[in-house]
Coordinates of C-alpha atoms and ligand atoms in Angstrom, one line a residue:
M1448 CA 104.8 142.2 104.8
I1449 CA 103.0 139.6 106.8
Y1450 CA 105.1 136.7 108.2
T1451 CA 103.6 133.7 109.8
L1452 CA 105.6 131.6 112.3
T1453 CA 105.0 127.9 112.7
L1454 CA 107.5 126.5 115.2
N1455 CA 106.0 123.1 114.9
P1456 CA 104.8 122.4 111.3
S1457 CA 103.2 119.0 110.4
V1458 CA 102.2 116.8 107.6
D1459 CA 98.4 116.5 108.3
Y1460 CA 97.3 112.9 107.4
I1461 CA 93.5 113.3 106.9
A1462 CA 92.0 109.7 107.0
K1463 CA 88.3 109.1 106.4
V1464 CA 87.1 105.9 107.8
D1465 CA 83.6 104.5 107.8
G1466 CA 82.6 103.3 111.2
F1467 CA 86.0 103.6 113.0
E1468 CA 86.4 100.9 115.6
E1469 CA 89.0 101.3 118.3
G1470 CA 91.3 98.3 118.8
K1471 CA 90.5 96.8 115.3
L1472 CA 92.1 96.9 111.9
N1473 CA 90.3 99.8 110.1
R1474 CA 90.8 100.7 106.5
T1475 CA 90.6 104.2 105.0
K1476 CA 87.9 105.2 102.5
E1477 CA 89.8 108.3 101.5
E1478 CA 93.0 109.9 102.5
T1479 CA 94.8 113.2 102.0
F1480 CA 98.1 114.6 102.9
L1481 CA 98.4 118.3 103.6
P1482 CA 101.1 120.6 105.0
G1483 CA 99.8 121.7 108.4
G1484 CA 100.5 123.8 111.5
K1485 CA 98.5 126.9 112.2
G1486 CA 100.9 129.4 110.7
I1487 CA 101.2 127.5 107.5
N1488 CA 97.5 127.3 107.2
V1489 CA 97.3 131.1 107.8
S1490 CA 99.9 131.6 105.0
R1491 CA 98.1 129.3 102.6
V1492 CA 94.8 131.2 103.0
L1493 CA 96.5 134.6 102.8
T1494 CA 98.1 133.5 99.6
R1495 CA 94.8 132.4 98.2
L1496 CA 93.5 135.9 99.1
G1497 CA 96.4 137.6 97.2
V1498 CA 98.1 138.9 100.4
A1499 CA 101.8 139.0 100.3
N1500 CA 103.2 136.8 103.1
K1501 CA 106.0 134.5 104.0
A1502 CA 105.9 131.3 106.2
L1503 CA 108.7 131.0 108.7
G1504 CA 109.6 128.2 111.2
F1505 CA 111.5 124.9 111.3
A1506 CA 111.2 122.0 109.0
G1507 CA 113.2 118.7 108.8
G1508 CA 113.5 115.3 107.2
F1509 CA 111.1 113.8 104.5
T1510 CA 108.1 115.5 106.1
G1511 CA 109.9 118.8 105.9
D1512 CA 110.6 118.2 102.3
F1513 CA 106.9 117.5 101.6
I1514 CA 105.9 120.7 103.4
R1515 CA 108.3 122.9 101.5
S1516 CA 107.5 121.4 98.1
F1517 CA 103.7 121.5 98.6
L1518 CA 103.9 125.2 99.6
N1519 CA 106.3 126.0 96.7
D1520 CA 103.8 124.4 94.3
E1521 CA 101.1 126.5 95.7
G1522 CA 103.1 129.7 95.4
V1523 CA 103.3 130.2 99.3
L1524 CA 106.6 132.0 100.0
N1525 CA 108.5 130.2 102.7
H1526 CA 111.8 130.2 104.5
F1527 CA 112.0 127.3 107.0
I1528 CA 115.2 126.7 109.0
S1529 CA 116.3 123.1 108.4
V1530 CA 116.5 120.9 111.5
P1531 CA 118.0 117.4 111.7
T1532 CA 115.0 115.3 112.5
P1533 CA 111.7 115.1 110.7
S1534 CA 108.7 117.4 111.1
R1535 CA 105.8 115.7 112.9
I1536 CA 102.8 113.9 111.3
N1537 CA 99.4 114.7 112.7
L1538 CA 96.6 112.3 112.2
K1539 CA 93.0 113.7 111.6
L1540 CA 90.7 110.8 111.7
K1541 CA 87.2 111.5 110.2
S1542 CA 84.7 109.0 111.1
Q1543 CA 81.5 109.3 113.3
K1544 CA 83.5 111.9 115.1
E1545 CA 86.7 114.0 114.3
T1546 CA 89.6 112.7 116.2
E1547 CA 93.1 114.3 116.2
L1548 CA 96.5 112.9 117.1
N1549 CA 99.1 115.5 117.0
G1550 CA 102.9 114.7 117.3
N1551 CA 105.4 116.2 119.6
G1552 CA 107.6 117.7 116.9
P1553 CA 111.4 117.4 116.4
I1554 CA 114.2 118.5 118.5
I1555 CA 115.2 122.1 117.6
P1556 CA 119.0 122.6 118.3
N1557 CA 119.6 125.9 120.1
E1558 CA 121.7 127.2 117.2
H1559 CA 118.6 127.0 115.0
L1560 CA 116.4 128.8 117.5
Q1561 CA 119.1 131.6 117.5
E1562 CA 118.9 131.7 113.6
L1563 CA 115.1 132.3 114.0
F1564 CA 115.7 135.3 116.3
V1565 CA 118.1 136.7 113.8
Q1566 CA 115.3 136.4 111.1
I1567 CA 112.8 138.1 113.4
Q1568 CA 115.4 140.9 114.2
E1569 CA 115.2 141.8 110.6
L1570 CA 111.5 142.7 110.7
N1571 CA 110.4 146.3 111.0
N1572 CA 107.4 148.5 111.9
R1573 CA 105.7 147.9 108.5
D1574 CA 105.7 144.1 109.2
T1575 CA 103.2 141.8 111.0
L1576 CA 104.3 138.5 112.6
I1577 CA 101.6 135.9 113.2
L1578 CA 102.6 133.4 115.9
A1579 CA 100.5 130.3 115.7
G1580 CA 100.2 126.9 117.2
S1581 CA 102.1 124.8 119.7
I1582 CA 105.8 125.0 120.3
P1583 CA 108.1 121.8 120.1
K1584 CA 108.9 120.4 123.5
S1585 CA 112.7 121.1 123.0
V1586 CA 112.4 124.9 122.9
P1587 CA 112.1 127.0 126.0
S1588 CA 108.4 127.5 127.1
T1589 CA 109.2 131.3 127.1
T1590 CA 109.9 131.3 123.4
Y1591 CA 106.7 133.2 122.3
K1592 CA 107.2 135.6 125.2
D1593 CA 110.7 136.2 124.1
I1594 CA 109.5 136.8 120.5
A1595 CA 106.7 139.1 121.6
E1596 CA 109.2 141.3 123.6
L1597 CA 111.4 141.4 120.5
C1598 CA 108.4 142.5 118.4
Q1599 CA 107.3 145.1 120.9
S1600 CA 110.8 146.5 121.1
R1601 CA 111.1 146.7 117.3
D1602 CA 107.5 148.1 116.9
V1603 CA 106.5 145.0 114.9
R1604 CA 102.7 144.3 115.0
F1605 CA 102.1 140.7 116.2
V1606 CA 99.2 138.4 116.3
I1607 CA 99.0 135.2 118.5
D1608 CA 96.8 132.0 118.1
A1609 CA 98.0 129.6 120.8
E1610 CA 96.9 127.8 123.9
K1611 CA 97.1 128.5 127.6
G1612 CA 100.2 130.1 128.9
L1613 CA 101.7 130.6 125.4
L1614 CA 98.9 133.1 124.7
S1615 CA 98.3 134.5 128.1
S1616 CA 102.0 135.2 128.7
V1617 CA 102.1 137.7 125.7
L1618 CA 99.0 139.8 126.5
A1619 CA 101.1 142.4 128.4
N1620 CA 103.1 142.9 125.1
H1621 CA 99.8 144.2 123.4
P1622 CA 99.2 141.7 120.6
Y1623 CA 97.3 143.3 117.7
L1624 CA 95.0 140.3 117.6
V1625 CA 94.5 137.2 119.7
K1626 CA 92.3 134.4 118.6
P1627 CA 91.4 131.8 121.2
N1628 CA 88.6 129.4 120.7
H1629 CA 86.1 129.3 123.5
H1630 CA 87.7 126.3 125.2
E1631 CA 91.1 127.9 125.1
L1632 CA 89.7 131.1 126.5
G1633 CA 88.0 129.3 129.4
E1634 CA 91.2 127.4 130.2
I1635 CA 93.2 130.7 130.4
Y1636 CA 90.7 132.1 133.0
G1637 CA 90.0 128.8 134.8
T1638 CA 86.4 128.5 133.7
N1639 CA 84.0 127.0 131.1
I1640 CA 82.8 129.3 128.4
E1641 CA 79.2 128.1 127.7
S1642 CA 77.6 131.0 125.9
V1643 CA 78.2 134.1 123.8
K1644 CA 77.7 136.2 127.0
D1645 CA 80.5 134.3 128.8
A1646 CA 82.8 134.7 125.7
I1647 CA 82.2 138.5 125.8
H1648 CA 82.9 138.7 129.5
Y1649 CA 86.1 136.8 129.4
G1650 CA 87.1 138.2 126.0
R1651 CA 87.0 141.7 127.7
L1652 CA 89.4 140.5 130.3
M1653 CA 91.8 139.8 127.5
L1654 CA 91.5 143.4 126.4
K1655 CA 92.2 144.6 130.0
D1656 CA 95.2 142.3 130.1
G1657 CA 96.6 144.0 127.0
A1658 CA 95.2 142.6 123.7
V1659 CA 94.2 145.2 121.1
N1660 CA 91.7 143.1 119.3
V1661 CA 90.1 139.8 120.6
M1662 CA 88.3 137.3 118.3
V1663 CA 86.8 134.3 120.1
S1664 CA 85.9 131.5 117.8
M1665 CA 83.1 129.3 118.9
G1666 CA 82.8 126.6 116.2
E1667 CA 79.3 126.2 114.9
Q1668 CA 78.1 128.9 117.4
G1669 CA 80.1 131.5 115.3
A1670 CA 82.4 134.1 117.0
V1671 CA 82.7 137.2 119.1
F1672 CA 84.8 140.2 118.3
L1673 CA 85.9 142.8 120.9
N1674 CA 88.1 145.9 120.9
K1675 CA 87.8 149.2 122.7
D1676 CA 85.2 150.4 120.2
H1677 CA 83.3 147.2 119.3
T1678 CA 81.6 144.3 120.7
L1679 CA 80.3 142.1 117.8
V1680 CA 78.8 138.7 117.5
A1681 CA 78.7 136.5 114.4
K1682 CA 76.2 133.7 113.7
V1683 CA 77.2 131.2 111.0
P1684 CA 75.0 129.1 108.6
N1685 CA 74.2 125.5 109.5
R1686 CA 75.6 123.2 106.8
A1687 CA 77.3 119.9 106.4
V1688 CA 80.8 120.1 107.8
K1689 CA 83.6 118.5 105.8
S1690 CA 86.6 119.2 108.0
T1691 CA 87.1 121.9 110.6
V1692 CA 90.9 121.4 110.5
G1693 CA 92.3 125.0 110.0
A1694 CA 88.9 126.7 110.5
G1695 CA 90.4 128.9 113.3
D1696 CA 93.5 129.6 111.3
S1697 CA 91.3 130.7 108.4
T1698 CA 89.6 133.2 110.6
V1699 CA 93.0 134.7 111.5
A1700 CA 93.9 134.9 107.8
G1701 CA 90.6 136.3 106.7
F1702 CA 90.8 139.0 109.4
M1703 CA 94.4 140.0 108.6
A1704 CA 93.7 139.9 104.8
S1705 CA 90.9 142.5 105.4
I1706 CA 92.9 144.7 107.6
D1707 CA 95.7 144.5 105.1
K1708 CA 93.3 146.0 102.5
N1709 CA 92.2 148.8 105.0
H1710 CA 88.7 147.5 105.5
S1711 CA 86.6 148.3 108.6
M1712 CA 86.8 146.1 111.7
K1713 CA 83.3 145.0 111.1
H1714 CA 84.0 143.9 107.6
A1715 CA 87.3 142.2 108.7
F1716 CA 85.4 140.3 111.3
Q1717 CA 82.6 139.2 109.0
F1718 CA 85.2 138.1 106.4
A1719 CA 87.1 136.3 109.1
V1720 CA 84.1 134.3 110.2
A1721 CA 83.1 133.6 106.6
S1722 CA 86.6 132.3 106.0
G1723 CA 86.4 129.9 109.0
S1724 CA 83.1 128.6 107.9
A1725 CA 84.2 128.3 104.3
T1726 CA 87.0 126.1 105.6
A1727 CA 84.7 124.0 107.7
F1728 CA 82.5 123.4 104.7
S1729 CA 85.6 122.2 102.6
L1730 CA 87.9 119.2 102.9
D1731 CA 91.0 121.5 102.5
L1732 CA 91.2 125.2 103.5
C1733 CA 88.9 127.9 102.0
T1734 CA 89.1 129.5 98.6
R1735 CA 88.3 133.1 98.0
Q1736 CA 85.3 132.0 95.9
K1737 CA 83.9 130.0 98.8
I1738 CA 84.4 132.9 101.3
V1739 CA 82.6 135.3 99.0
E1740 CA 79.6 132.9 98.6
I1741 CA 79.2 132.6 102.4
Y1742 CA 80.1 136.2 103.4
D1743 CA 76.4 137.5 103.1
E1744 CA 75.1 134.6 105.2
I1745 CA 77.2 135.6 108.2
R1746 CA 74.9 137.6 110.5
I1747 CA 76.7 140.3 112.6
E1748 CA 74.9 141.6 115.6
T1749 CA 76.1 144.0 118.2
G1750 CA 76.7 142.5 121.6
E1751 CA 76.8 145.8 123.6
G1752 CA 74.2 144.9 126.1
Q1753 CA 75.8 141.6 127.2
Ligands
ATP2127 N1 80.2 123.5 112.3 C1 80.5 124.7 111.9 N2 79.6 125.3 111.1 C2 79.9 126.6 110.5 N3 81.0 127.2 110.8 C3 82.0 126.6 111.6 C4 81.8 125.3 112.1 N4 82.9 125.0 112.8 C5 83.7 126.1 112.7 N5 83.1 126.9 112.0 C6 83.8 128.3 111.6 O1 85.2 128.3 111.8 C7 85.5 129.2 112.9 C8 86.6 128.8 113.7 O2 86.1 127.5 114.3 P1 86.7 126.9 115.7 O3 86.2 127.8 116.8 O4 86.3 125.4 115.7 O5 88.3 127.1 115.6 P2 89.5 126.4 116.2 O6 89.0 125.6 117.4 O7 90.5 127.5 116.4 O8 89.9 125.5 114.9 P3 91.2 124.9 114.5 O9 92.2 124.8 115.7 O10 90.9 123.5 114.0 O11 91.8 125.7 113.4 C9 84.2 129.6 113.6 O12 84.2 130.9 114.1 C10 83.2 129.4 112.4 O13 83.2 130.6 111.6
F1X2128 O1 99.6 121.0 117.8 P1 99.2 122.4 117.4 O2 100.4 123.2 116.9 O3 98.4 123.1 118.5 O4 98.1 122.3 116.2 C1 98.6 121.8 115.0 C2 97.3 121.5 114.1 O5 96.4 120.6 114.6 O6 96.7 122.8 113.9 C3 96.3 123.0 112.5 C4 94.8 123.3 112.5 O7 94.6 124.4 113.2 C5 96.6 121.7 111.8 O8 97.0 121.9 110.5 C6 97.7 121.0 112.6 O9 97.8 119.7 112.6

């Protein structure tokens, strides 16, 4: 079974505003509330793709109730540990540009963090745990590292999509998949990733540092996939973008859904990138139908010579 872990879930408030002006009263043209947080997005896409999974993490207050009830209505299995203060609200402002304002997240009392470790201790070598997103300020910065060590000791396959030290600290524990975007990859190695060639170079360092598979997403430039046998580059179609929120999470879900069905790495990568683009071309996350429509438009090339 696949488990996703969202330590810091959110309600994503997606507000469309025509001609947003800073420092003025602006009114929304359209607004949507969605459950958010990277692991939750992965779980929603996996469920749409018919892959058994359960969303874990912490949820609290009226926002936590919204997250749980939305997921229950969509048929996404979940077991969030209740915390005393509300889950955060993240503003996604769509105007001339996309602007995001992500909350800090609630205080997680230590006893609840320990409950989470008990849940993770119950996983076994047939399970995969996907660690995704930021961690609330109140939990130790080593939390992902501690979970990665627990997974490694119990032979639980784990995947990570997180920033900076949260991701780099677990490379030595051999994550099955890491999915930085090109900015995050650059930050980890103290550089700017400007091209596919750079992404391949620094992605290979992640393999050296311990990752089994590396997928570097690059927004409208597509993505790069690396493991010991493959160097692949994906180009994506150029279409009107509706919302890129959760595009990266959709690539993780698409990849793991394909692997779950024993497809080849190349197919899994193409399906992953199609899932990301299908989300970018939708207001909410991708559907299976949209992914299938886009799949053949994703061009996969080998990047061996780079
Ligand atoms: N403008 C776009 N046009 C087509 N596809 C896109 C576009 N933006 C994103 N994508 C698709 O989504 C994938 C992930 O995008 P991106 O690199 O922006 O992820 P991310 O930064 O992790 O996103 P997020 O954190 O919002 O989930 C890309 O590899 C691509 O397949
Ligand atoms: O603050 P974090 O945890 O880094 O990111 C949280 C978030 O921006 O990521 C998702 C999109 O990837 C959104 O649903 C959510 O609001």
